[in-house]
CSV table of C-alpha atoms in Angstrom, one decimal:
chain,number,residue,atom,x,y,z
J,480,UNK,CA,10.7,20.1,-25.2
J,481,UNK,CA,10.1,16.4,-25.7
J,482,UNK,CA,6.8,14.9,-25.7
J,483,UNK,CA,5.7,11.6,-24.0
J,484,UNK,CA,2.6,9.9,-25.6
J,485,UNK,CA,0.8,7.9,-22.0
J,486,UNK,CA,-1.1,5.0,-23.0
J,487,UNK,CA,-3.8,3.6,-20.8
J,488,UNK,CA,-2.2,1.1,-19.1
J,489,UNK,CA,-3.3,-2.5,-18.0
J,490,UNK,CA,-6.1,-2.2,-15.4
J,491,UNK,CA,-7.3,-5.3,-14.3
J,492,UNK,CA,-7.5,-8.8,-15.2
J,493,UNK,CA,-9.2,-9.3,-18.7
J,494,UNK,CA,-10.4,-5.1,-19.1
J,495,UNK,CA,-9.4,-3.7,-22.4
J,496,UNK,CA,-11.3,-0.7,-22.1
J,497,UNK,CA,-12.9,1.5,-19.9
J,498,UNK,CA,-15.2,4.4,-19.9
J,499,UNK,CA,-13.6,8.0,-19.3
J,500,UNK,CA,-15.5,9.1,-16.1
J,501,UNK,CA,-13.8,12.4,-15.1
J,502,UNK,CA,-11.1,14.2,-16.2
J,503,UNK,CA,-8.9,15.6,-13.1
J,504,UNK,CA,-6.3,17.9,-15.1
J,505,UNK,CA,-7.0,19.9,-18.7
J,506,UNK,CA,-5.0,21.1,-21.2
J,507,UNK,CA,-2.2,23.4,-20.4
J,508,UNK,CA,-1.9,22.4,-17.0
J,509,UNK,CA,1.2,21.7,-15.4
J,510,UNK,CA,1.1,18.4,-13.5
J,511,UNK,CA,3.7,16.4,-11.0
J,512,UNK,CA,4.8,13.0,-10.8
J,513,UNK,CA,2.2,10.7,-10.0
J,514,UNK,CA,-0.7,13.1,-10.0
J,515,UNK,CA,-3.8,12.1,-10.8
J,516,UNK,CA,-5.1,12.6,-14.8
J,517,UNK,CA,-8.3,10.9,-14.9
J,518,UNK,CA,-11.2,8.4,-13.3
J,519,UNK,CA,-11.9,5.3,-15.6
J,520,UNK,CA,-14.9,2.8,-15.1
J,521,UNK,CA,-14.2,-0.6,-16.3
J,522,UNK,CA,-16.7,-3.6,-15.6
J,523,UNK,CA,-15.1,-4.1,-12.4
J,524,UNK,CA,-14.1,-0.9,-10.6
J,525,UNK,CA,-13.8,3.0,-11.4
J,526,UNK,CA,-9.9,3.9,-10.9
J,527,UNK,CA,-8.2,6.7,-11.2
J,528,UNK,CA,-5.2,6.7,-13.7
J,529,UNK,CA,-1.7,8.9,-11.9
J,530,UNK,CA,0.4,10.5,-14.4
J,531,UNK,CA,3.8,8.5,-14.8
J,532,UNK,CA,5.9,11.8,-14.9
J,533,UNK,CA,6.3,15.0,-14.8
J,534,UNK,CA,5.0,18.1,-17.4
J,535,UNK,CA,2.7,19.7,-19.0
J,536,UNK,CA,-0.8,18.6,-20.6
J,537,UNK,CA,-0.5,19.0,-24.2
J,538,UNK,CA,-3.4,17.0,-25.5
J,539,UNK,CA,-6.7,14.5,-23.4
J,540,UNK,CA,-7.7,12.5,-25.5
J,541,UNK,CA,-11.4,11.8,-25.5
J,542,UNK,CA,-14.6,13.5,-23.8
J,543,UNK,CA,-16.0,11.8,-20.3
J,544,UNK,CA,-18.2,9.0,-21.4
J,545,UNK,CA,-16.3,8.0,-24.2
J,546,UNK,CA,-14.8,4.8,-24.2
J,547,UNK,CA,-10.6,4.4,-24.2
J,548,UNK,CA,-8.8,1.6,-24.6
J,549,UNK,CA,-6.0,0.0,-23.0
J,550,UNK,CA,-2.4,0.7,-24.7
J,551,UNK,CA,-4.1,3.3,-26.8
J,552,UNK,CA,-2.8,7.3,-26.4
J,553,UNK,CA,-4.4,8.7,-23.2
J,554,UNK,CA,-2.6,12.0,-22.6
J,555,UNK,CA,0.0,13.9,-24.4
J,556,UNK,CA,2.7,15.3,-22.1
J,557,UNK,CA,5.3,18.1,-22.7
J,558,UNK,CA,8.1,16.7,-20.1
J,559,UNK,CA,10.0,19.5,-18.6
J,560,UNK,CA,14.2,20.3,-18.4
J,561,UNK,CA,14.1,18.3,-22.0
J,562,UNK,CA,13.7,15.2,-20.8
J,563,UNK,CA,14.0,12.2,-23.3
J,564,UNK,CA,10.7,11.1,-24.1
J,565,UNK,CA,9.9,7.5,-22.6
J,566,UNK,CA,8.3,5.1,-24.9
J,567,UNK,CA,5.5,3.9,-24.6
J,568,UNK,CA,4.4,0.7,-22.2
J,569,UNK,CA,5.1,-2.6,-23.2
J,570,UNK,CA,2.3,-3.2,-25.5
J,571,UNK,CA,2.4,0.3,-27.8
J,572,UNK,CA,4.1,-1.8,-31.2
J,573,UNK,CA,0.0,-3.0,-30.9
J,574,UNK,CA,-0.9,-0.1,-30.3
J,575,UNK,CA,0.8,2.0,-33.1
J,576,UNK,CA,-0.7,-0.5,-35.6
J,577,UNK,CA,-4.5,0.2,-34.1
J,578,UNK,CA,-6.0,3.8,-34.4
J,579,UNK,CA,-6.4,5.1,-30.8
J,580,UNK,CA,-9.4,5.2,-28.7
J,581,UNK,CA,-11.2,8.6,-30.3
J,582,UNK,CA,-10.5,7.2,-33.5
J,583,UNK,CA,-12.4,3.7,-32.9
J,584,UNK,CA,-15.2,6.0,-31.4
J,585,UNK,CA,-15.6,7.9,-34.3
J,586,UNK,CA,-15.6,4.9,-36.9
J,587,UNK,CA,-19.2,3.8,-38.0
J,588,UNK,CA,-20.1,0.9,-36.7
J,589,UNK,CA,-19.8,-1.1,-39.9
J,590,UNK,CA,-16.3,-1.9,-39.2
J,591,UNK,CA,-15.0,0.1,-42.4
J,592,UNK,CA,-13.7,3.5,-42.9
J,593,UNK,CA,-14.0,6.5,-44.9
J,594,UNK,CA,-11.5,4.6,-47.0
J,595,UNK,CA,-12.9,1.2,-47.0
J,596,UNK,CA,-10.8,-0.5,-44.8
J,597,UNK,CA,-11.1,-2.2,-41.9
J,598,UNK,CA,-11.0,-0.8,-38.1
J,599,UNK,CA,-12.7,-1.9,-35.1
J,600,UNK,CA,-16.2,-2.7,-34.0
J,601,UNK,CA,-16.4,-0.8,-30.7
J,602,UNK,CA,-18.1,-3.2,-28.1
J,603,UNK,CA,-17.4,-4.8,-24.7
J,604,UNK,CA,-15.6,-8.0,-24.7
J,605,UNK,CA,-18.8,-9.5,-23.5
J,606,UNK,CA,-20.6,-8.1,-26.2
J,607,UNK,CA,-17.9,-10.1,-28.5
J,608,UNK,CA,-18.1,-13.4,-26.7
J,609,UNK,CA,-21.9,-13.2,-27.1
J,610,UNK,CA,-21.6,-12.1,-31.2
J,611,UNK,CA,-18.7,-14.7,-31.5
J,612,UNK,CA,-20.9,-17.9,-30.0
J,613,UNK,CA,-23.7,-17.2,-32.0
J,614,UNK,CA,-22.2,-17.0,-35.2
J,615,UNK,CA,-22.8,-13.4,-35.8
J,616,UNK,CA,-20.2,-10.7,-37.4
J,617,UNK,CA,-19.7,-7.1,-35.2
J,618,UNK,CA,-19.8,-5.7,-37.7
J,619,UNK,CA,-22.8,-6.0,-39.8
J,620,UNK,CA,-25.0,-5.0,-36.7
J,621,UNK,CA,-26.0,-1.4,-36.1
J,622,UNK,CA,-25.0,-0.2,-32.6
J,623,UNK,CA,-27.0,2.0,-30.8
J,624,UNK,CA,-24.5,3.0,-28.1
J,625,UNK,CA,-22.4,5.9,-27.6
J,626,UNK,CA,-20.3,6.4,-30.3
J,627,UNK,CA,-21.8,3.8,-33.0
J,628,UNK,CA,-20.8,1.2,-29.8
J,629,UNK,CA,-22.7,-2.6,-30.5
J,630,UNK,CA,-24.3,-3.3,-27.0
J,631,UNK,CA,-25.7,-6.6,-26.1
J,632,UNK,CA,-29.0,-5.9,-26.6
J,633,UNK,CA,-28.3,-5.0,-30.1
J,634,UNK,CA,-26.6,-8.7,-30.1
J,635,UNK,CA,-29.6,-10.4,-28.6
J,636,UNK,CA,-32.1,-8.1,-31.4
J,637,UNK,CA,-29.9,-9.2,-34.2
J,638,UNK,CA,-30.3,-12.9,-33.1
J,639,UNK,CA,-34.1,-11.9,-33.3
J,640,UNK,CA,-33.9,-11.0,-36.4
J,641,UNK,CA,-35.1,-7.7,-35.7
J,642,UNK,CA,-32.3,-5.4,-37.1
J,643,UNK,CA,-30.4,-5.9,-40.6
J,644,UNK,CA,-27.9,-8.3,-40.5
J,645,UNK,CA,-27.4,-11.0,-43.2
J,646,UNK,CA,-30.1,-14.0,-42.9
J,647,UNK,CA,-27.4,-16.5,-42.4
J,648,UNK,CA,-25.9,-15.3,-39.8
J,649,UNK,CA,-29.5,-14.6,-37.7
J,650,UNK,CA,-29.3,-18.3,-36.6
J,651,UNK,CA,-29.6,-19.2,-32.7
J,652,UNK,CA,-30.7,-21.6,-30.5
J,653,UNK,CA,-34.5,-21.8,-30.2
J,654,UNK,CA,-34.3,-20.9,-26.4
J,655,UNK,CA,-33.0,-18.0,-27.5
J,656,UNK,CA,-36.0,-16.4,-29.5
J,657,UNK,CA,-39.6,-16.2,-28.7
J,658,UNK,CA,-41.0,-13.5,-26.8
J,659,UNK,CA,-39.2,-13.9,-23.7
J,660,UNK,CA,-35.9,-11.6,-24.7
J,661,UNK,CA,-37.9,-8.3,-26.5
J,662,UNK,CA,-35.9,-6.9,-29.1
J,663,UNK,CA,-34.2,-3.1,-28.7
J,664,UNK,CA,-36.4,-0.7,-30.1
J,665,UNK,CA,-35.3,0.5,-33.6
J,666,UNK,CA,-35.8,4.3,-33.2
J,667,UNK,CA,-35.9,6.1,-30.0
J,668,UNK,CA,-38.9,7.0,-27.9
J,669,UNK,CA,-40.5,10.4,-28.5
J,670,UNK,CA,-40.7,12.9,-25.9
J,671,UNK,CA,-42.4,16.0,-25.0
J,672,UNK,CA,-41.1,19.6,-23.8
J,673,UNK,CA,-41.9,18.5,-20.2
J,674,UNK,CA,-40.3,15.5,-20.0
J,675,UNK,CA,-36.5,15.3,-19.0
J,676,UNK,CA,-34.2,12.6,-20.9
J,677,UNK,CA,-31.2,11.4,-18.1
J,678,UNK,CA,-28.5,9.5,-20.2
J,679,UNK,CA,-27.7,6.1,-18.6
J,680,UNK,CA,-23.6,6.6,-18.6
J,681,UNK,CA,-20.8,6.1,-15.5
J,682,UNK,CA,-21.8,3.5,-12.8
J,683,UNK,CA,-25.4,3.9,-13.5
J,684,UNK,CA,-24.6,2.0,-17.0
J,685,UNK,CA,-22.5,-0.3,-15.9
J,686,UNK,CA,-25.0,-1.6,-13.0
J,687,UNK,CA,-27.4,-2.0,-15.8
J,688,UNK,CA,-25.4,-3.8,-18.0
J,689,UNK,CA,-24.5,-6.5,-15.2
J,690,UNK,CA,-28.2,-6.6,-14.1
J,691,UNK,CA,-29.2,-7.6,-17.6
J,692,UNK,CA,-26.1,-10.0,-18.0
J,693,UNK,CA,-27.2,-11.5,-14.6
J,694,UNK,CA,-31.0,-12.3,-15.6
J,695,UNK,CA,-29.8,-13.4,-19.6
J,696,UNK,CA,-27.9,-16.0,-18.0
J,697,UNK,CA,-28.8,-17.1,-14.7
J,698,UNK,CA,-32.5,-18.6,-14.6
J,699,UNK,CA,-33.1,-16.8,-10.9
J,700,UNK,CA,-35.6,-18.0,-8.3
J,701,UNK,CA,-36.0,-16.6,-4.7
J,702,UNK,CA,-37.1,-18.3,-1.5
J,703,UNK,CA,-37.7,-16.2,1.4
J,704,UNK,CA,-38.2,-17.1,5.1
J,705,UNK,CA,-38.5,-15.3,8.3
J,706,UNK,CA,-36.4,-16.3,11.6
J,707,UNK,CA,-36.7,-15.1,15.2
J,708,UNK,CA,-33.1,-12.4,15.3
J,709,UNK,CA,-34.3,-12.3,19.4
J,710,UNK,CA,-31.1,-14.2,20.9
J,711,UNK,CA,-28.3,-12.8,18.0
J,712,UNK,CA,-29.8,-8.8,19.0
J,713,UNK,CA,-28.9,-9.7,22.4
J,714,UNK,CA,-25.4,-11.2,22.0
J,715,UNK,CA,-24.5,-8.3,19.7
J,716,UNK,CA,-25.6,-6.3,22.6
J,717,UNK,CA,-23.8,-7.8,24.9
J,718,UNK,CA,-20.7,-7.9,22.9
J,719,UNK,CA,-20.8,-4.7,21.7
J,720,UNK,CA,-20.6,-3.4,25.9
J,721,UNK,CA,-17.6,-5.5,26.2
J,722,UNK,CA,-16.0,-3.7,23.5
J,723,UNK,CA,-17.3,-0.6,24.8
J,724,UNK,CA,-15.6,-1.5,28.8
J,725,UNK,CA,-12.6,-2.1,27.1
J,726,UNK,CA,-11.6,0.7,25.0
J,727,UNK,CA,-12.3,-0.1,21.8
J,728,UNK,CA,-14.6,2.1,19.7
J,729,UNK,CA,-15.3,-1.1,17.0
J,730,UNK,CA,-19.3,-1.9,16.8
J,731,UNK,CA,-20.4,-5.1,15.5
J,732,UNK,CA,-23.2,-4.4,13.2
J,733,UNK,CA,-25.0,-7.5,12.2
J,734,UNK,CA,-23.2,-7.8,8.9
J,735,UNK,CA,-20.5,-9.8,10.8
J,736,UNK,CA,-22.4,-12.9,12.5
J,737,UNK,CA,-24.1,-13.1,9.1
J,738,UNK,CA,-21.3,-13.9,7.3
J,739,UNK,CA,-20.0,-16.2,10.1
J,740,UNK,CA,-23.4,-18.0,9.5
J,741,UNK,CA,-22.7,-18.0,6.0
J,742,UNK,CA,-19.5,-19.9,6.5
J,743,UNK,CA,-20.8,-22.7,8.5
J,744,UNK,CA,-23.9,-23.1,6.2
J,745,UNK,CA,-21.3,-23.6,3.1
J,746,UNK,CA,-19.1,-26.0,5.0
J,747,UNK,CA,-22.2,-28.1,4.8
J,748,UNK,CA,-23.5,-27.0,1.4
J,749,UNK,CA,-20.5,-26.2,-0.6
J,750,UNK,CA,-21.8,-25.9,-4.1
J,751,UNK,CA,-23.4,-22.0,-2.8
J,752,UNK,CA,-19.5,-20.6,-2.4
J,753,UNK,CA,-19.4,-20.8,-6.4
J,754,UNK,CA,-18.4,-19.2,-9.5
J,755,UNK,CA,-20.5,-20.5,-12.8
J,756,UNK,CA,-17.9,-20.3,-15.5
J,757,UNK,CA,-20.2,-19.5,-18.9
J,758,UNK,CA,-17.2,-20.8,-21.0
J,759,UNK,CA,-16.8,-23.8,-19.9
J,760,UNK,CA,-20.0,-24.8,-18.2
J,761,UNK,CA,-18.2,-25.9,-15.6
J,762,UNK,CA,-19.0,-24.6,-11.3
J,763,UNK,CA,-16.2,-23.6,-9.9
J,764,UNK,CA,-16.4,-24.7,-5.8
J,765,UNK,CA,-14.2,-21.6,-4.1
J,766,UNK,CA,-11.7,-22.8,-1.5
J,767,UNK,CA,-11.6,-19.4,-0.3
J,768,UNK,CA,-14.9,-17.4,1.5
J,769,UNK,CA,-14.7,-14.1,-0.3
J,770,UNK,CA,-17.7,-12.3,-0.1
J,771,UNK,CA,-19.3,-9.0,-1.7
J,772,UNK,CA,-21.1,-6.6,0.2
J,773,UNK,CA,-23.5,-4.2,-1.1
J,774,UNK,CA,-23.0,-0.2,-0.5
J,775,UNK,CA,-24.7,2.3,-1.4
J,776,UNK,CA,-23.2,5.6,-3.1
J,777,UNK,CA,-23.7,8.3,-4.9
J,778,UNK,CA,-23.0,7.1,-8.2
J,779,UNK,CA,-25.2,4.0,-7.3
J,780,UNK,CA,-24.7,0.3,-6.1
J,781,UNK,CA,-20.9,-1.0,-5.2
J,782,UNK,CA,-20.0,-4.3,-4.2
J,783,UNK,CA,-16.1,-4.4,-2.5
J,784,UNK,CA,-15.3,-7.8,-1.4
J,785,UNK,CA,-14.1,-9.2,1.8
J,786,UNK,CA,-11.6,-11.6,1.3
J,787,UNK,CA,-11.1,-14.7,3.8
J,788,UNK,CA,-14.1,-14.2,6.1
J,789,UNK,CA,-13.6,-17.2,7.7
J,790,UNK,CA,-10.3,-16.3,8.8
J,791,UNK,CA,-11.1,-13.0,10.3
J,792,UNK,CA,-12.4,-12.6,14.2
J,793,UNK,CA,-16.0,-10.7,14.8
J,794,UNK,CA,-13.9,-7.2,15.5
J,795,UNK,CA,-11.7,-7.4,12.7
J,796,UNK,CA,-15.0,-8.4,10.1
J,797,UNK,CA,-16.6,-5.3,11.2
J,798,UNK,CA,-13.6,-3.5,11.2
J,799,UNK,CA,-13.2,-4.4,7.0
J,800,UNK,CA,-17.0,-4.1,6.4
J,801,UNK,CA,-16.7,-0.5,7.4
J,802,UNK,CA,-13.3,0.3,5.8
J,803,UNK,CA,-14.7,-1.4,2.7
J,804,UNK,CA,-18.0,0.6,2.9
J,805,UNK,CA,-16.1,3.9,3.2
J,806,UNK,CA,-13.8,3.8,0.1
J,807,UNK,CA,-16.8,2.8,-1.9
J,808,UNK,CA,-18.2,6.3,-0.8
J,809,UNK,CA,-15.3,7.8,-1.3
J,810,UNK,CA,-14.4,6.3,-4.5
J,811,UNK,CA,-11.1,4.7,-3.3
J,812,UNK,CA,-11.5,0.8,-4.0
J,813,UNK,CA,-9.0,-0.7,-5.6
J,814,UNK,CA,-9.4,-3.5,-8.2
J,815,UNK,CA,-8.7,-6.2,-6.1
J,816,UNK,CA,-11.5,-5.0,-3.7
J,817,UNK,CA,-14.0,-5.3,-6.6
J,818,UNK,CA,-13.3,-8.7,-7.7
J,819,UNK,CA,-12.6,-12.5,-6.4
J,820,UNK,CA,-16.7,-12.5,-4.2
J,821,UNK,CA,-17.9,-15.9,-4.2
J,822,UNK,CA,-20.9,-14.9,-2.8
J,823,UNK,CA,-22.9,-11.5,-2.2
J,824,UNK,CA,-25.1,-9.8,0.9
J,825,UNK,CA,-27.1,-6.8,0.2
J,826,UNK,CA,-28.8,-4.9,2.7
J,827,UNK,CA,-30.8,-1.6,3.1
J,828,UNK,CA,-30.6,-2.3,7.6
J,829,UNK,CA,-33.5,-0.8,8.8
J,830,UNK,CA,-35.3,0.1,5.6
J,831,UNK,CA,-35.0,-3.5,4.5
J,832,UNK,CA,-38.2,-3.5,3.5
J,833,UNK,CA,-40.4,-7.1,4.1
J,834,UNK,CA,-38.6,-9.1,1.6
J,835,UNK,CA,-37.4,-8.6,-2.1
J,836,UNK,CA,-36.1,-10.6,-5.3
J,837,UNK,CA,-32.4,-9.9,-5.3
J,838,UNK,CA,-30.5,-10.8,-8.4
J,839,UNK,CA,-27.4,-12.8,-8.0
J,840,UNK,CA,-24.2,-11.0,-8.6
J,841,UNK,CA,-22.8,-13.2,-11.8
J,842,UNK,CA,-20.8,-15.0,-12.1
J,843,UNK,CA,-21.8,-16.2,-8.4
J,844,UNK,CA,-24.5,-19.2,-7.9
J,845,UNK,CA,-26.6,-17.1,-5.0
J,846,UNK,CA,-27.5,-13.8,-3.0
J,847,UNK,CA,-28.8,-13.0,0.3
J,848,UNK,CA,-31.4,-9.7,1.3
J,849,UNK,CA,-31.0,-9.2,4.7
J,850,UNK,CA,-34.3,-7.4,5.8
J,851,UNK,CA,-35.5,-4.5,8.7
J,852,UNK,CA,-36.1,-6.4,12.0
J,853,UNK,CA,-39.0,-6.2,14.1
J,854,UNK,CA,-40.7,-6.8,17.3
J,855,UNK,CA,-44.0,-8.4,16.8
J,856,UNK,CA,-45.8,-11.1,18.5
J,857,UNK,CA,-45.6,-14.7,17.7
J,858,UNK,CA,-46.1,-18.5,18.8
J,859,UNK,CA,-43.5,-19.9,21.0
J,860,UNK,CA,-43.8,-22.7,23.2
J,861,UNK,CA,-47.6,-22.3,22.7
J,862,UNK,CA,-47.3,-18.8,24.3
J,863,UNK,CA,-47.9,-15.8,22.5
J,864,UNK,CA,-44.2,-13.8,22.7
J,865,UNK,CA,-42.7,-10.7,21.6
J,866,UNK,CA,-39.7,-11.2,19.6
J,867,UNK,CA,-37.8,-9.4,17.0
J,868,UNK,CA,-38.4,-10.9,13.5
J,869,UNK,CA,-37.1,-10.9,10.2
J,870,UNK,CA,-37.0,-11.8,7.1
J,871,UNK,CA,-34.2,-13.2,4.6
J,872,UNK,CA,-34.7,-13.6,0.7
J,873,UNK,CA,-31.8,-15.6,-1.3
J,874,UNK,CA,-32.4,-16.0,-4.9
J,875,UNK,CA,-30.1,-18.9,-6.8
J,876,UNK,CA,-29.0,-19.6,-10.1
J,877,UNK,CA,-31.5,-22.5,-10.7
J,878,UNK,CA,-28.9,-24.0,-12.8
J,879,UNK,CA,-27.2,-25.5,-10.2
J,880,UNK,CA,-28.8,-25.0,-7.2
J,881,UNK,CA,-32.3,-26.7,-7.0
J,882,UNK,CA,-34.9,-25.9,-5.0
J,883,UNK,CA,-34.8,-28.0,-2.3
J,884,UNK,CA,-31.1,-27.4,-1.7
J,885,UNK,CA,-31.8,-23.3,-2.3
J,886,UNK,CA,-34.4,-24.5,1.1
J,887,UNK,CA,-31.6,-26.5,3.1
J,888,UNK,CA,-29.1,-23.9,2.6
J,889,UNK,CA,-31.4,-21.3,3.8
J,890,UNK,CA,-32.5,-23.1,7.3
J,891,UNK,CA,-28.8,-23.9,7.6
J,892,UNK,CA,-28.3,-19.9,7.7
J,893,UNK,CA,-30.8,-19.6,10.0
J,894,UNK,CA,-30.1,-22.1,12.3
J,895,UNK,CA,-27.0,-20.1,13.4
J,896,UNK,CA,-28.4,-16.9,13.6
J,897,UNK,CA,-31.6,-18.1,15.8
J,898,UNK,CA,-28.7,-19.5,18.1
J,899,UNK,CA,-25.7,-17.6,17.3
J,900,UNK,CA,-23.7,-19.6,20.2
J,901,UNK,CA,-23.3,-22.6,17.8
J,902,UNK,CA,-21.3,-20.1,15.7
J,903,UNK,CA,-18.2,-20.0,18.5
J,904,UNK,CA,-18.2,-24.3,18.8
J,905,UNK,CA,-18.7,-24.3,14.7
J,906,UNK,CA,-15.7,-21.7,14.4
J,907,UNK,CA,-13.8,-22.9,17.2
C-alpha cells in the first residue's frame, strides 16, 4: 500500500510551531477520514489536528511536549484500497529541504550537526525577534528548554552577560541590564527525596511565557476603586424575571452590563480599545470592541474573545459569554476565538477577592478585575446605608496610558454601572 507523509498544516496567523499536547490515535491504528490525530498548543490556542484521509498509522512523529513544526512530517499513513499517495501541502518543497520536527529537537543547540553543518536553532518566533533586535546569534546561546530549545530568558541572560556567548554580541541597551531583569540560573536547583519536581509544559507553559512577555514589555501600574453595584444588582434582577416570565432560560450574569459599560467608557476614551504593536511602536486604536474574557480550566487560564460587543443585545452577550466559557472547558475553541481581544475582563465572581494587580493581556493597553460584591454600610446622603459594594482594579500599559487618564477611564466605567439606565440612552 501507498503511504501518505501528513505535514502539520498552517494553524493560525504567524504560528510556525506548536507543542504536541496529546496524541489521540498510536501506531497501528486504523483511522477514518477526518478523525482526529492529535492536540497542538500554539501561542494562541490548543487545536486538535483531523486526519485528511483515510488508513492506517504507520509512524507519530514526536513525544507529547515536543515541539513540531508547521509543514514538517506529522504522521505517516498507510492509505487503504492502494490509494495514490497525496503529496504533501503546499509548502512541503520547504519542507523536504528542512529536517522535520524530531530532527530539529534532537540537534544541539549550537546550530551545527554531528556533521558540522548547519540546522536550526529551536526557539519561538518571539524568542527570534528578541535575539534578532539585540544583535545576538541563536545560535551561540545555550538553551535550557526542552530539547536544547533557546527560551527568552536564556535571551535576556545572554544580553546579561551571564551565559557564554561572544563579547561582541552581549551589547544592549542600558535599560536592559541592571538588576531589574535576574538572569536564568545556570544549573538547576537541587532537591531532596521529599520534594516533588512538576514540569512547567502544555497550557501551564504557555501562560507563563505570556505573563513574562507581558511584564518585559509593558511597564504595568494598577488603580483600583470601589463603586456602589446597589442599582445594577437590582436591574439584573429585574431583568432576569422578565426573561424568566417569558420563557427564556438566558440569565444575565453581570459580565454583560460590564462590557456594555466598557463600550461607552471607550467611545469617550478611545486610546484603552488598543493594540501596542512592539515592531513598529506604533498603538493601534481598534474600530471594532472585541473583548477577552477570562475562564478558568483545567489546564489553567483561557481567554476566548467576544467579537463586536457593541453590537450584541444584553441576552445575546450572555448567551456568547457562556458558549465561549464552555468550549474553553471543553477544549473546543477555535483560533479565531483566541485571537483579535482589544481588551480583557477577568474575574473570579464571588471569590473575587478585595482587589488584585492584574497583568494586561499583551499586546492590549489595559485590563479590568472585577471583584466579589458586598453589602456593607456606607455614607450616602449623610445617612449611614447598606449597599452592595465593590471593587474594580485595571492595570494599564503606562506607556501609553497615563495616570490620570488610567483615573478618567476608570470613573467613566463606573459611572454606568452605579446607574446602569444611562447604558440604554448611551446605547440607544
Amino acid at each position: 500500500m501507498a503511504t501518505f507523509d501528513f505535514k502539520l498544516p498552517d494553524i493560525g496567523e504567524g504560528v510556525v510551531e506548536g507543542e504536541i499536547v496529546k496524541w489521540l490515535v498510536k501506531e497501528g491504528d486504523a483511522i477514518s477520514e477526518d478523525q482526529p490525530l492529535v492536540e497542538v498548543m500554539t501561542d494562541k490556542a490548543t487545536v486538535t489536528i483531523p486526519s485528511p484521509k483515510r488508513g492506517r498509522v504507520v509512524k507519530t512523529v514526536g513525544k507529547e511536549g515536543d515541539i513540531a513544526k508547521v509543514h514538517h512530517t506529522l504522521v505517516v499513513l498507510e492509505l487503504e484500497g492502494g490509494a495514490a499517495a497525496a503529496s504533501a501541502p503546499a509548502a512541503s518543497s520547504h519542507a523536504a529541504q528542512t529536517p522535520p520536527a524530531a530532527a530539529v529537537a534532537a540537534a544541539p543547540s549550537n546550530g551545527k550537526s554531528a556533521s558540522g553543518q548547519s540546522t536550526k536553532v529551536l526557539a519561538t518566533p518571539v524568542t527570534r525577534r528578541m535575539a534578532r533586535e539585540h544583535g545576538l546569534d541563536l545560535s551561540e546561546i545555550q538553551g535550557s528548554g526542552p530539547q536544547g530549545r533557546v527560551t527568552k530568558a536564556d535571551v535576556v541572560a545572554a544580553m546579561s552577560g551571564q551565559q557564554g556567548a561572544p563579547a561582541n554580541q552581549l551589547a544592549a541597551p542600558a535599560e536592559l541590564k541592571g538588576p531589574a531583569r535576574p538572569a536564568t540560573p545556570s544549573a538547576p536547583l537541587t532537591h531532596a527525596a521529599e520534594d516533588q519536581r512538576i514540569p512547567l509544559k502544555g497550557m501551564r507553559r504557555k501562560i507563563a511565557e505570556k505573563m513574562v512577555k507581558s511584564k518585559f514589555t509593558a511597564p504595568h501600574y494598577t488603580f483600583v476603586e470601589e463603586m456602589d453595584a446597589t442599582e445594577l444588582v437590582a436591574l439584573r434582577k429585574r431583568l432576569n424575571e422578565q426573561l424568566a416570565a417569558a420563557g427564556d432560560s438566558t440569565k444575565l450574569t453581570f459580565l454583560p452590563f460590564i462590557c456594555k459599560a466598557l463600550v461607552a467608557a471607550m467611545r469617550k476614551f478611545p486610546t484603552l480599545n488598543s493594540n501596542f504593536d512592539e515592531a513598529t511602536q506604533e498603538l493601534i486604536v481598534r474600530g471594532n470592541f472585541n473583548f477577552g474574557i477570562a475562564a478558568s480550566t483545567e489546564e489553567g487560564l483561557t481567554v476566548p474573545v467576544v467579537k463586536n460587543v457593541d453590537r450584541l443585545s444584553y441576552r445575546a452577550l450572555a448567551g456568547e459569554i457562556l458558549r465561549l466559557g464552555n468550549a474553553a472547558r471543553d477544549r473546543k475553541l477555535k483560533v479565531d476565538e483566541l485571537t483579535g481581544g482589544t481588551f480583557t475582563i477577568t474575574s473570579l465572581g464571588q471569590t473575587g477577592g478585595l482587589f488584585a494587580t492584574p497583568i494586561i493581556n499583551h499586546p492590549e493597553v489595559a485590563i479590568l478585575g472585577v471583584h466579589k460584591m458586598r453589602k456593607r454600610p456606607v455614607v450616602k446622603d449623610d445617612q449611614v446605608v447598606v449597599r452592595e459594594m465593590m471593587y474594580l482594579s485595571l492595570s494599564f500599559d503606562h506607556r501609553v496610558i497615563d495616570g490620570a487618564l488610567g483615573a478618567d477611564f476608570t470613573y467613566e466605567i463606573i459611572k454606568y454601572l452605579e446607574k446602569p439606565d444611562l447604558l440604554f440612552l448611551e446605547l440607544a
